[in-house]
C-alpha angles and dihedrals in degrees: 000000000000120000096252098037110114127218116237117250127185121217108229099172139011134196128195103221098181132349090281104021122082137180123214121198109208140192127187115253091213111078091214092056091049089058101038105036116110137160141170130242111276098030121121142209141205115243117201134204102202113247092012108063142248136297127198124230136157114251102262098200124072125253088242089074097079105182102059147359130232133212127192122195145161118240102241105138147018098289098041090047090055091046089050090060093053118108139185111307095030120118125224134173128256133191122185164340096239137167135029124301145220105282093232095178089061090055096058113125094013130116110247124210121189118198109187140167131200118306090004091084095084095068091051096038087073090058095040092055091042088057094044091051087056094034099152092062096064140058125231118345112209125177127190109186130171142167139183092263142356088261090058096056110110126212092023092169091054093047087059090050093049092046090054094053119098091211097056128068110206127187117185126186140169130204117268108279093023095091126104126217091260097043110129099181129086129289116223142065121303096251090052092048089049093052092048092047090048101187115197117256100208110136090337137124128223120213111200126189130153145087114339092248091054092050092046093057096036094058096067089048091053089048090051089050090054103257110147119212090257089058094055120083131183140171122229095209094149092063098057121107127154095012096225105066095253105112096053094221097115100050123121104194104310094340120100109208091200092059106025096032166347087162115065137157119235088247091057092048092051088063092056125085090254090061111186093339098109 
């Protein structure tokens, strides 16, 4: 098969997460691909609407869910708008998996903190579920997740599941003015919620993904809590393009995010020309 030829995937279920964010559940049309396909948490794919183009998203489901993959995206352009209109029974294209991954084996025994904003939860949801499906191998699992409003929170049903678990600590928050009368979570920006929550750093790792402004103000909080740059991990999903390092649109200096990322530690990013501006 040629490099840019996609595999066919059938949508068997969809879920509208927010007014403009949708999840597609996908299975390969080819029986051989259904049996042989594998990936690791953090890798991504290119999803194509035939005749319109491709869009790049991280695989939002964990590799422990063997029979399908999921992608979650916001409709912000021509391709994603076409994908948003797809329903169960429709067929789309898929290329991947591409990129590096979260080295899960290195995380065993450590406390894991996830600091996430808005639509950035899908790239880390893959890792969160991967960890929860192997729960005994890891220390504390802590999640701080916020969005502009209650309506903008994705995976609401899973947030309820995580909140009900005794082995997960979940802090949810929405921006001031984004709450509803029955909202029971916090009110405030993610960095503020993180500082108030104040999880211990210890031997832990912090996974940070969200809008640039959220990351900018979360980093000093993590530093104050004792997380060193080597303990902070992020994924640069929004910089990926062709998936194979050919188009040159993902590079930061001599580093191609499509091939050498999207997963980086803060220490690795500090060595790139972008520095801490991610």
